[in-house]
XYZ file of C-alpha atoms in Angstrom:
690
model
C 3.876 11.019 -7.699
C 4.486 8.437 -4.982
C 2.985 5.278 -6.322
C 4.833 2.143 -7.182
C 4.423 2.048 -10.955
C 3.437 -0.912 -13.144
C 3.097 -4.344 -11.692
C 6.391 -6.203 -11.531
C 7.109 -9.678 -12.671
C 9.156 -11.873 -10.363
C 12.376 -10.020 -9.614
C 15.640 -11.824 -10.331
C 17.489 -12.852 -7.225
C 20.834 -12.870 -9.022
C 22.064 -10.255 -11.519
C 22.627 -11.452 -15.113
C 25.834 -13.408 -15.840
C 26.600 -13.710 -12.127
C 26.380 -17.188 -10.659
C 25.042 -18.062 -7.276
C 28.431 -19.491 -6.321
C 30.173 -16.227 -7.195
C 27.711 -14.287 -5.051
C 28.315 -16.717 -2.228
C 32.062 -16.148 -2.538
C 31.951 -13.659 0.322
C 30.446 -16.299 2.625
C 32.872 -18.344 4.722
C 33.061 -21.995 3.718
C 31.681 -23.182 7.064
C 28.658 -20.894 6.594
C 27.961 -21.868 2.993
C 25.748 -24.814 3.815
C 23.619 -22.636 6.072
C 23.325 -19.864 3.427
C 22.323 -22.256 0.670
C 19.866 -24.050 2.930
C 18.009 -20.948 4.030
C 14.657 -20.094 2.483
C 13.977 -16.940 0.459
C 12.319 -15.324 3.482
C 15.315 -16.169 5.641
C 17.622 -14.614 3.030
C 15.860 -11.230 2.926
C 18.463 -8.478 3.182
C 17.334 -6.213 6.025
C 18.776 -2.743 6.584
C 16.671 -1.149 9.317
C 17.795 2.427 8.885
C 14.876 4.160 10.602
C 15.739 2.482 13.917
C 19.258 3.886 13.596
C 18.200 7.376 12.539
C 15.303 7.998 14.939
C 15.164 7.459 18.727
C 13.916 4.098 19.983
C 12.196 3.684 23.345
C 14.802 2.193 25.724
C 12.092 0.409 27.710
C 10.903 -3.023 26.578
C 8.341 -3.165 29.353
C 5.230 -5.009 28.119
C 1.828 -3.399 28.198
C 0.270 -0.109 27.200
C 2.135 3.011 28.296
C 2.956 6.602 27.376
C 6.156 6.648 25.311
C 8.169 9.849 25.686
C 11.145 10.960 23.624
C 10.972 8.102 21.130
C 9.568 7.373 17.675
C 9.582 3.578 17.975
C 9.241 0.936 20.671
C 10.627 -2.565 20.327
C 7.927 -5.228 20.546
C 7.526 -8.985 20.441
C 4.863 -10.169 17.975
C 2.507 -12.738 19.489
C 2.528 -16.094 17.652
C -0.634 -17.442 16.051
C -1.885 -20.993 16.347
C -1.578 -22.918 13.051
C -1.078 -19.909 10.760
C -1.829 -20.489 7.058
C -2.039 -18.396 3.914
C -5.367 -17.092 2.674
C -3.802 -15.362 -0.345
C -0.609 -13.687 -1.535
C 0.015 -10.913 -4.023
C 2.834 -12.001 -6.276
C 3.354 -8.479 -7.561
C 3.716 -7.032 -4.072
C 6.038 -9.817 -2.892
C 8.201 -9.258 -6.001
C 9.070 -5.833 -4.573
C 11.059 -7.740 -1.950
C 12.614 -10.075 -4.524
C 10.320 -12.906 -3.453
C 8.635 -15.472 -5.686
C 5.001 -15.994 -4.659
C 5.048 -19.734 -5.321
C 8.235 -20.156 -3.314
C 6.747 -18.225 -0.402
C 3.474 -20.197 -0.361
C 5.342 -23.515 -0.521
C 7.646 -22.542 2.364
C 6.415 -24.416 5.485
C 7.511 -21.456 7.609
C 6.067 -18.842 5.234
C 2.831 -18.227 7.178
C 4.776 -17.999 10.438
C 7.265 -15.470 9.095
C 4.644 -13.319 7.355
C 2.354 -13.217 10.384
C 5.078 -12.306 12.867
C 4.700 -15.687 14.593
C 8.348 -16.339 13.823
C 10.895 -13.545 13.402
C 12.975 -13.577 10.216
C 16.764 -13.194 10.494
C 17.608 -9.499 10.405
C 14.093 -8.375 11.384
C 13.749 -6.009 14.350
C 10.064 -5.856 15.354
C 8.958 -2.427 16.535
C 5.861 -0.243 16.817
C 5.724 3.387 15.713
C 4.619 6.175 18.060
C 2.392 8.827 16.543
C -0.517 11.081 17.462
C -3.492 12.333 15.495
C -6.545 14.493 15.116
C -9.482 12.085 15.032
C -12.771 13.474 13.749
C -11.336 16.955 14.237
C -10.187 16.519 17.849
C -6.605 15.968 18.990
C -6.480 12.496 20.520
C -2.960 12.534 21.976
C -0.775 9.435 21.707
C -2.091 6.806 19.289
C 0.626 4.754 17.566
C 0.742 1.301 16.013
C -1.803 -0.459 18.168
C -1.949 -3.550 15.959
C 0.716 -2.993 13.304
C 4.283 -4.150 13.804
C 7.307 -2.905 11.845
C 9.443 -5.899 10.886
C 12.212 -3.981 9.186
C 13.379 -2.544 5.883
C 14.300 -4.880 3.051
C 16.872 -3.716 0.522
C 15.630 -3.395 -3.033
C 16.681 -6.616 -4.814
C 18.901 -6.634 -7.906
C 17.068 -6.173 -11.183
C 14.145 -4.155 -9.803
C 12.415 -1.767 -12.210
C 14.407 1.537 -12.325
C 11.098 3.423 -12.170
C 10.561 2.009 -8.679
C 13.950 3.328 -7.602
C 12.895 6.783 -8.788
C 9.612 6.556 -6.893
C 11.210 4.925 -3.848
C 14.697 6.483 -3.751
C 15.483 5.070 -0.290
C 16.370 1.726 -1.874
C 14.450 -0.164 0.833
C 10.911 -1.395 1.384
C 9.501 -1.208 4.896
C 7.431 -4.255 5.805
C 4.799 -4.475 8.529
C 2.477 -7.112 9.874
C -0.921 -5.820 10.962
C -2.674 -7.843 13.652
C 0.414 -9.320 15.332
C -0.590 -8.564 18.922
C -0.196 -6.036 21.705
C 2.111 -3.013 21.550
C 2.575 -0.054 23.921
C 0.016 1.735 21.707
C -2.807 -0.818 21.745
C -4.814 1.245 24.255
C -7.850 -0.859 25.244
C -7.634 -3.214 22.232
C -5.893 -6.590 21.879
C -3.642 -5.818 18.910
C -5.375 -8.428 16.756
C -7.217 -8.211 13.443
C -9.768 -10.680 12.110
C -10.403 -12.215 8.715
C -12.983 -9.609 7.659
C -10.802 -6.537 8.089
C -7.654 -8.306 6.891
C -9.194 -9.427 3.604
C -10.633 -5.952 3.023
C -7.242 -4.299 3.561
C -5.394 -6.858 1.447
C -7.756 -6.629 -1.518
C -8.142 -2.837 -1.495
C -4.405 -2.167 -1.183
C -3.820 -4.163 -4.345
C -6.961 -2.870 -6.096
C -5.815 0.725 -5.657
C -2.361 -0.072 -7.014
C -3.760 -1.610 -10.178
C -6.074 1.379 -10.598
C -2.906 3.500 -10.699
C -3.597 5.223 -7.380
C -0.730 5.807 -4.912
C -1.018 3.253 -2.117
C 0.740 1.044 0.351
C 0.877 -2.554 -0.869
C -0.236 -5.843 0.701
C 1.868 -8.960 0.222
C -0.219 -11.588 1.966
C -3.055 -12.481 4.303
C -2.531 -15.165 6.932
C -5.267 -16.603 9.131
C -5.079 -19.042 12.034
C -6.834 -21.117 14.676
C -6.300 -18.362 17.254
C -9.591 -16.680 18.130
C -10.702 -13.329 19.501
C -14.182 -12.138 20.431
C -15.704 -9.389 18.298
C -19.153 -7.796 18.381
C -19.559 -7.445 14.629
C -22.613 -5.203 14.687
C -22.097 -3.674 18.168
C -25.393 -5.348 18.985
C -24.438 -7.112 22.202
C -24.009 -10.438 20.367
C -20.254 -11.031 20.196
C -18.795 -14.057 18.453
C -15.422 -15.704 18.064
C -13.450 -14.826 14.938
C -10.127 -16.035 13.590
C -7.035 -13.897 14.182
C -5.561 -12.866 10.849
C -2.584 -10.792 9.722
C -1.825 -8.671 6.640
C 1.728 -8.094 5.395
C 1.991 -4.422 4.381
C 4.726 -2.929 2.190
C 5.677 0.717 1.576
C 8.773 2.911 1.353
C 7.731 4.176 4.809
C 4.617 4.220 6.966
C 5.427 7.603 8.527
C 2.392 9.874 8.500
C 1.214 13.387 9.342
C 0.537 12.220 12.893
C 4.173 11.145 13.272
C 5.053 14.833 13.631
C 2.243 15.500 16.113
C 4.006 13.761 19.013
C 5.594 17.148 19.808
C 2.283 19.025 20.048
C 1.703 21.205 23.131
C -1.504 20.813 25.116
C -4.479 21.147 22.781
C -6.770 24.061 23.622
C -9.911 21.930 23.181
C -9.028 18.460 24.478
C -6.180 19.358 26.831
C -4.120 16.459 25.472
C -0.530 16.921 24.354
C 1.984 14.890 22.410
C 4.129 12.500 24.465
C 7.356 14.155 23.208
C 6.281 17.757 23.706
C 9.330 19.985 24.229
C 11.801 17.613 22.547
C 12.258 19.760 19.447
C 15.481 18.069 18.366
C 13.584 14.867 17.565
C 11.284 16.757 15.193
C 14.379 17.979 13.347
C 15.777 14.437 13.211
C 12.520 13.068 11.794
C 12.254 15.835 9.215
C 15.859 15.254 8.133
C 15.244 11.527 7.855
C 12.092 11.853 5.739
C 13.575 14.408 3.335
C 16.983 12.745 2.986
C 15.541 9.274 2.472
C 12.408 9.913 0.403
C 12.894 13.382 -1.118
C 16.650 13.392 -1.940
C 16.181 15.776 -4.887
C 14.789 18.379 -2.469
C 17.629 17.755 -0.032
C 20.234 18.212 -2.780
C 18.722 21.300 -4.401
C 17.979 23.339 -1.259
C 21.055 24.016 0.935
C 19.037 26.486 3.019
C 17.127 24.539 5.698
C 13.987 26.696 5.672
C 13.744 26.635 1.874
C 14.255 22.858 1.962
C 11.431 22.423 4.450
C 9.091 24.652 2.436
C 9.856 22.675 -0.737
C 9.166 19.434 1.136
C 5.836 20.701 2.440
C 4.845 21.916 -1.039
C 5.596 18.469 -2.481
C 3.543 16.758 0.233
C 0.717 19.198 -0.522
C 0.873 18.437 -4.264
C 0.956 14.681 -3.724
C -1.973 14.888 -1.319
C -3.998 17.012 -3.763
C -3.273 14.579 -6.600
C -4.173 11.598 -4.415
C -7.569 12.896 -3.323
C -8.325 13.985 -6.916
C -7.709 10.405 -8.003
C -9.953 9.098 -5.223
C -12.766 11.393 -6.349
C -12.412 10.234 -9.943
C -12.967 6.551 -9.102
C -15.637 7.156 -6.450
C -13.409 6.028 -3.560
C -14.178 7.131 -0.016
C -11.500 6.510 2.639
C -13.809 6.736 5.628
C -11.357 7.781 8.362
C -9.256 10.693 7.113
C -7.691 11.481 10.465
C -4.215 13.048 10.444
C -2.779 9.728 11.618
C -4.068 8.105 8.412
C -2.342 10.538 6.019
C 0.977 9.456 4.494
C 3.932 11.850 4.219
C 4.521 10.299 0.779
C 1.004 10.895 -0.530
C -0.003 7.230 -0.394
C -3.422 5.812 0.439
C -2.826 4.522 3.944
C -4.760 2.384 6.451
C -7.759 0.694 4.846
C -10.591 0.496 7.346
C -14.241 1.371 6.663
C -13.544 2.488 3.074
C -16.000 2.135 0.226
C -16.327 2.603 -3.515
C -19.536 4.410 -4.415
C -22.231 2.440 -6.184
C -25.054 4.906 -6.894
C -23.517 8.374 -7.244
C -24.197 10.518 -4.203
C -21.889 13.402 -3.251
C -23.006 12.906 0.375
C -21.910 9.253 0.298
C -20.609 8.130 3.713
C -18.845 4.768 3.717
C -18.161 4.659 7.461
C -21.340 3.926 9.434
C -19.667 5.470 12.512
C -19.329 8.847 10.778
C -22.676 10.254 11.903
C -21.833 13.841 10.976
C -20.537 13.060 7.493
C -17.173 14.661 8.259
C -15.440 12.180 5.957
C -18.090 11.939 3.246
C -17.111 11.687 -0.418
C -17.663 15.366 -1.167
C -15.805 16.435 2.005
C -12.565 14.585 1.219
C -10.738 17.383 -0.678
C -11.465 19.920 2.077
C -10.566 17.463 4.849
C -7.210 16.727 3.220
C -6.522 20.470 3.164
C -7.485 20.665 6.865
C -5.059 17.837 7.607
C -2.290 19.657 5.724
C -2.895 22.676 7.981
C -2.406 20.403 11.002
C 0.793 19.004 9.488
C 2.072 22.553 8.975
C 1.347 23.330 12.627
C 3.205 20.188 13.670
C 6.265 21.162 11.594
C 6.556 24.664 13.111
C 8.986 26.289 13.782
C 10.959 24.222 11.239
C 8.309 25.406 8.753
C 7.538 29.140 9.207
C 3.836 29.864 9.566
C 3.670 32.457 6.767
C 5.460 30.165 4.304
C 3.182 27.266 5.215
C 0.084 29.419 4.653
C 1.328 30.401 1.201
C 1.675 26.727 0.265
C -1.747 25.850 1.687
C -3.236 28.623 -0.450
C -2.029 26.722 -3.539
C -3.905 23.565 -2.581
C -7.297 24.237 -4.153
C -5.849 25.199 -7.547
C -3.577 22.167 -7.389
C -6.478 19.829 -6.621
C -8.698 21.343 -9.322
C -5.948 21.001 -11.911
C -5.418 17.314 -11.175
C -9.160 16.662 -10.944
C -10.000 18.350 -14.264
C -7.084 16.642 -15.985
C -8.358 13.251 -14.856
C -12.010 13.984 -15.574
C -11.211 15.112 -19.110
C -9.571 11.761 -19.698
C -12.608 9.998 -18.245
C -14.800 11.873 -20.736
C -12.384 11.438 -23.646
C -11.687 15.166 -24.022
C -8.084 14.873 -25.134
C -7.454 17.406 -27.892
C -8.786 20.630 -26.402
C -9.254 22.181 -22.977
C -12.291 24.449 -22.904
C -13.562 26.545 -19.960
C -17.004 25.003 -20.502
C -15.604 21.568 -19.646
C -16.125 22.276 -15.949
C -19.807 22.948 -16.605
C -20.109 19.747 -18.656
C -18.553 17.719 -15.808
C -20.735 19.404 -13.187
C -23.860 18.714 -15.237
C -22.821 15.084 -15.683
C -22.489 14.603 -11.918
C -25.782 16.400 -11.265
C -27.531 14.140 -13.785
C -25.952 11.050 -12.237
C -27.111 12.158 -8.803
C -30.647 13.014 -9.891
C -31.089 9.715 -11.754
C -29.323 7.507 -9.196
C -26.769 6.410 -11.797
C -24.110 3.864 -10.932
C -20.776 5.734 -10.717
C -18.416 3.106 -12.132
C -20.662 1.683 -14.838
C -21.855 5.069 -16.078
C -18.336 6.338 -16.652
C -17.332 3.025 -18.241
C -20.227 3.326 -20.702
C -19.312 6.821 -21.906
C -16.768 5.373 -24.334
C -19.663 3.719 -26.175
C -21.270 7.081 -26.984
C -20.279 7.861 -30.550
C -18.589 11.026 -31.726
C -20.750 12.933 -34.246
C -19.727 12.645 -37.884
C -19.324 15.771 -39.997
C -22.663 16.800 -41.426
C -24.493 14.161 -39.392
C -28.169 15.095 -39.085
C -30.394 12.087 -39.739
C -28.401 9.799 -37.471
C -28.148 12.345 -34.638
C -31.536 11.565 -33.109
C -30.909 7.809 -33.231
C -27.422 8.191 -31.723
C -28.750 10.241 -28.804
C -31.588 7.756 -28.275
C -29.166 4.808 -28.154
C -26.849 6.637 -25.782
C -29.764 7.525 -23.509
C -30.903 3.898 -23.328
C -27.329 2.880 -22.541
C -27.040 5.215 -19.560
C -30.586 4.823 -18.239
C -29.800 1.105 -17.838
C -27.308 2.103 -15.127
C -29.813 4.257 -13.215
C -31.493 3.286 -9.973
C -34.948 1.750 -9.921
C -37.822 3.306 -8.015
C -37.396 0.842 -5.149
C -33.660 1.532 -4.960
C -34.256 5.275 -4.762
C -36.954 4.858 -2.120
C -34.593 2.743 -0.042
C -31.721 5.217 -0.508
C -33.880 8.191 0.516
C -35.591 6.652 3.534
C -34.608 8.769 6.581
C -32.341 6.939 8.991
C -33.647 8.928 11.967
C -36.896 8.176 13.762
C -39.479 10.880 12.880
C -40.102 11.600 16.560
C -36.378 12.101 17.198
C -36.124 14.383 14.159
C -39.105 16.456 15.340
C -37.561 16.762 18.801
C -34.210 17.925 17.374
C -35.875 20.451 15.089
C -37.715 21.906 18.069
C -34.536 21.940 20.147
C -32.622 23.739 17.381
C -35.094 26.584 17.757
C -35.583 26.611 21.522
C -32.146 25.614 22.838
C -29.457 25.966 20.134
C -26.522 25.345 22.499
C -27.938 22.014 23.682
C -28.775 21.090 20.084
C -25.157 21.676 19.018
C -23.988 19.317 21.772
C -26.031 16.341 20.581
C -26.478 16.913 16.842
C -25.581 19.260 13.978
C -27.440 21.155 11.296
C -25.843 19.230 8.397
C -27.204 15.924 9.753
C -30.709 17.379 10.171
C -30.556 18.910 6.685
C -29.703 15.511 5.183
C -32.634 13.893 6.955
C -35.040 16.593 5.767
C -33.733 16.299 2.215
C -34.346 12.552 2.306
C -37.888 13.080 3.545
C -38.582 15.551 0.754
C -37.237 13.244 -1.950
C -39.039 10.224 -0.537
C -42.345 12.092 -0.609
C -41.901 12.793 -4.336
C -40.870 9.188 -5.025
C -43.919 7.833 -3.217
C -46.067 9.692 -5.720
C -44.066 8.501 -8.755
C -44.507 5.346 -10.837
C -41.637 3.317 -12.310
C -42.630 4.443 -15.820
C -42.654 8.106 -14.807
C -39.236 7.712 -13.185
C -37.729 6.107 -16.292
C -39.197 8.822 -18.501
C -37.732 11.530 -16.269
C -34.335 9.801 -16.199
C -34.345 9.516 -19.998
C -35.130 13.213 -20.401
C -32.287 14.241 -18.100
C -29.781 12.018 -19.866
C -30.910 13.129 -23.318
C -30.189 16.735 -22.371
C -26.695 15.959 -21.109
C -25.790 13.605 -23.976
C -26.721 16.310 -26.481
C -24.272 18.708 -24.805
C -21.605 16.000 -24.603
C -21.810 15.078 -28.285
C -21.502 18.744 -29.267
C -18.320 18.916 -27.190
C -17.042 15.703 -28.813
C -17.680 17.236 -32.229
C -15.332 20.095 -31.341
C -12.654 17.516 -30.479
C -12.664 16.474 -34.146
C -12.363 19.977 -35.571
C -9.135 20.419 -37.515
C -8.124 16.756 -37.140
C -6.819 15.149 -40.321
C -7.361 11.567 -39.130
C -10.767 11.523 -37.432
C -10.812 7.753 -37.055
C -7.489 7.798 -35.191
C -8.871 10.413 -32.796
C -11.928 8.262 -32.126
C -9.810 5.176 -31.502
C -7.504 7.091 -29.159
C -10.520 8.425 -27.275
C -11.938 4.930 -26.728
C -8.536 3.560 -25.705
C -7.851 6.330 -23.189
C -11.355 6.198 -21.703
C -11.286 2.424 -21.319
C -7.871 2.725 -19.679
C -9.103 5.411 -17.272
C -12.630 4.269 -16.379
C -12.393 0.871 -14.664
C -14.713 -1.973 -15.524
C -14.406 -3.366 -11.997
C -13.727 -1.799 -8.599
C -13.763 -3.446 -5.181
C -17.390 -2.851 -4.306
C -18.457 -3.840 -0.819
C -20.524 -6.774 -2.059
C -17.511 -8.243 -3.897
C -15.364 -8.008 -0.764
C -18.199 -9.373 1.385
C -18.666 -12.370 -0.885
C -14.951 -13.192 -0.611
C -15.034 -12.710 3.167
C -17.990 -15.058 3.631
C -16.311 -17.678 1.461
C -13.116 -17.415 3.523
C -15.050 -17.598 6.787
C -16.533 -20.832 5.439
C -13.034 -22.194 4.787
C -12.838 -21.461 1.047
C -9.999 -19.044 0.244
C -10.300 -19.399 -3.523
C -12.722 -16.488 -3.866
C -10.217 -14.076 -2.265
C -7.606 -15.264 -4.745
C -10.079 -15.026 -7.629
C -11.118 -11.472 -6.720
C -7.452 -10.481 -6.562
C -6.967 -11.747 -10.142
C -9.974 -9.720 -11.287
C -8.705 -6.578 -9.549
C -5.257 -6.954 -11.093
C -6.814 -6.064 -14.478
C -9.586 -3.616 -13.581
C -9.811 -2.024 -17.022
C -10.314 -5.160 -19.094
C -12.587 -8.164 -19.340
C -11.071 -11.492 -18.305
C -12.769 -14.538 -19.874
C -13.554 -17.092 -17.200
C -13.419 -14.502 -14.404
C -16.748 -12.767 -14.958
C -18.546 -14.353 -12.001
C -17.712 -15.342 -8.437
C -16.877 -19.007 -8.006
C -18.321 -19.070 -4.469
C -21.870 -18.024 -3.713
C -23.636 -18.296 -0.373
C -27.398 -18.610 -0.229
C -30.162 -17.651 2.166
C -31.414 -20.512 4.253
C -29.268 -23.167 2.616
C -25.817 -24.560 3.191
C -22.860 -22.774 1.622
C -21.086 -24.387 -1.293
C -17.845 -24.687 0.660
C -17.599 -26.694 3.854
C -16.366 -24.963 6.953
C -12.882 -25.770 8.115
C -12.673 -28.895 10.251
C -13.538 -28.248 13.867
C -14.965 -24.769 13.350
C -18.313 -24.266 15.007
C -21.100 -22.141 13.603
C -21.149 -19.043 15.781
C -24.382 -17.741 17.195
C -25.072 -14.228 15.999
C -22.794 -14.560 12.983
C -23.877 -12.851 9.793
C -25.899 -15.273 7.703
C -24.770 -15.755 4.110
C -26.491 -12.831 2.498
C -26.722 -13.638 -1.167
C -29.227 -15.156 -3.496
C -28.224 -18.422 -5.118
C -27.451 -16.795 -8.486
C -24.020 -15.129 -8.685
C -23.761 -11.442 -9.559
C -21.024 -10.488 -12.082
C -18.075 -8.530 -10.733
C -18.884 -5.613 -13.062
C -22.542 -5.481 -12.038
C -24.444 -2.969 -9.990
C -24.738 -4.272 -6.425
C -27.486 -6.800 -5.691
C -30.295 -5.907 -3.286
C -28.675 -7.728 -0.363
C -25.664 -5.381 -0.558
C -27.756 -2.600 1.017
C -27.529 -4.497 4.309
C -23.714 -4.280 4.423
C -22.602 -2.001 7.252
C -18.931 -1.086 7.639
C -17.738 0.754 10.746
């Protein structure tokens, strides 16, 4: 599996028993003063292999253009005004052999890690790729804001497990938000504080959850400003340009292979390198040789090698999306250009962790059709694998690709069930009925509006039945029911969640059109969207006729039924076990190491963003510390340190010289802080991510 393993401590710069002077013995005497005087960032050992192995655009002409016959274009990052660190991830920087404290104390650190100043050995470039966006081939896309800086050699003393997971021996580093590239289209190549903090925090959160992901080493902000219309409401405001440092073995993606696509039958667009088949072969060779060397070595036949590679990508993708589903993570924009060839979570945009469980959860407010909803993710990843297979043809024969694709569903289900059994503490036996138990759990969570993260976390507190237990059974079920009902939605929350988002008159018009003019209806809407609106109306009608007491009684009944089934299954776990107490302790340990106490909910990220926009970066750093240990409680880190308030001044002063922008989002929190492991506060319903 392609994730980076346990968090590293600070990597040693020098191997044991080897002095710095001995290592510098290869440096000429007249260069020694320069070598010793250089900072850690200036001493990074770059080996930019991908620019040697794959074709680079010979033109360095500035501006947006179609790039033919090349995988990369050389670019010049645009400097920021007064760049400064918002936060760094010491674990991510350690991958490069860097010490976080040394980096933050380096006066040039923010310049180097924002692309404002180019490090020695760095060769800034932007990657050319295409993609299917929301199901339609979009033609050339590419790194419109990201900038490849180079590949840093793995430092001495790095964890051997990382070398197994990243066999290339190099870490590719990017800066995202460093300015215009040939692929910026109509944008400016910049990112702002909001999106940069979200990407930084979620990249690291996913790593510490044990989910394959790219990493984020730092966030830098500046005095440079760009105009953004936050809510697309016609009220733009100035925001600070900010940059994230991203780290991965490679950022190549499914869409990297789509630059050779012939004209699409629906959109008419084609890849910029259509007809240049030799480049596809070069890219395939590079990816397999560098990142799948065991496949390269064990398959001398080229076709068999390519099939084995595609099967491994399929397996990694299936495992990845199974892990997403098991923590309630929704990516939001699962286009083919956002799918990693290494099975990593890639490109954090309008993502979201579910609060109240809803299989139809859509985290991206721009996804009107629900194409990338939570429940759709496994199927969408399979669809994207089909598009990758098409892009690899004829290097990957169609019939062989289809056979691999046919394995996907079983592969996903295997990973999903394996993970869900751990979440439920079912460790000793695998029973066919487990799937029914899991399905019933999710149905009960949905019907009662249960919080996804907190409900799963609480399951470890439900006791296993003792042998011959009868009198205590009723009390145990009652206690467990009270425990889980506490995580269910209130009547007001359910009413809010089930309020139709479409005007009743518009809905009535579309329903009429679906009957009278189906072809026109299909052009402006879809049946799934209408069905969701009707379902909301139906549920809201029932809720309007329900009291809070009736709701709680109904929720308790549903949970009592499921808990009774669950405890019977737990009893079977203990059958034949000589040390029952050891089994119970193992169950609690595994569950508490699988079900996180804290995830990066939108309200947690928003709180950190608002603090940073008010000049206080400490909340970003504090949230990072919390996310680094998502499965355990951290005394002193239970609550946010920064809390905005409605109608009153924020606790932190804005940075000197920064004006309050008209139309900016007002601090959206009540004065009392909400714990990081809490259900979202009421104000979180207003958060809209696009």
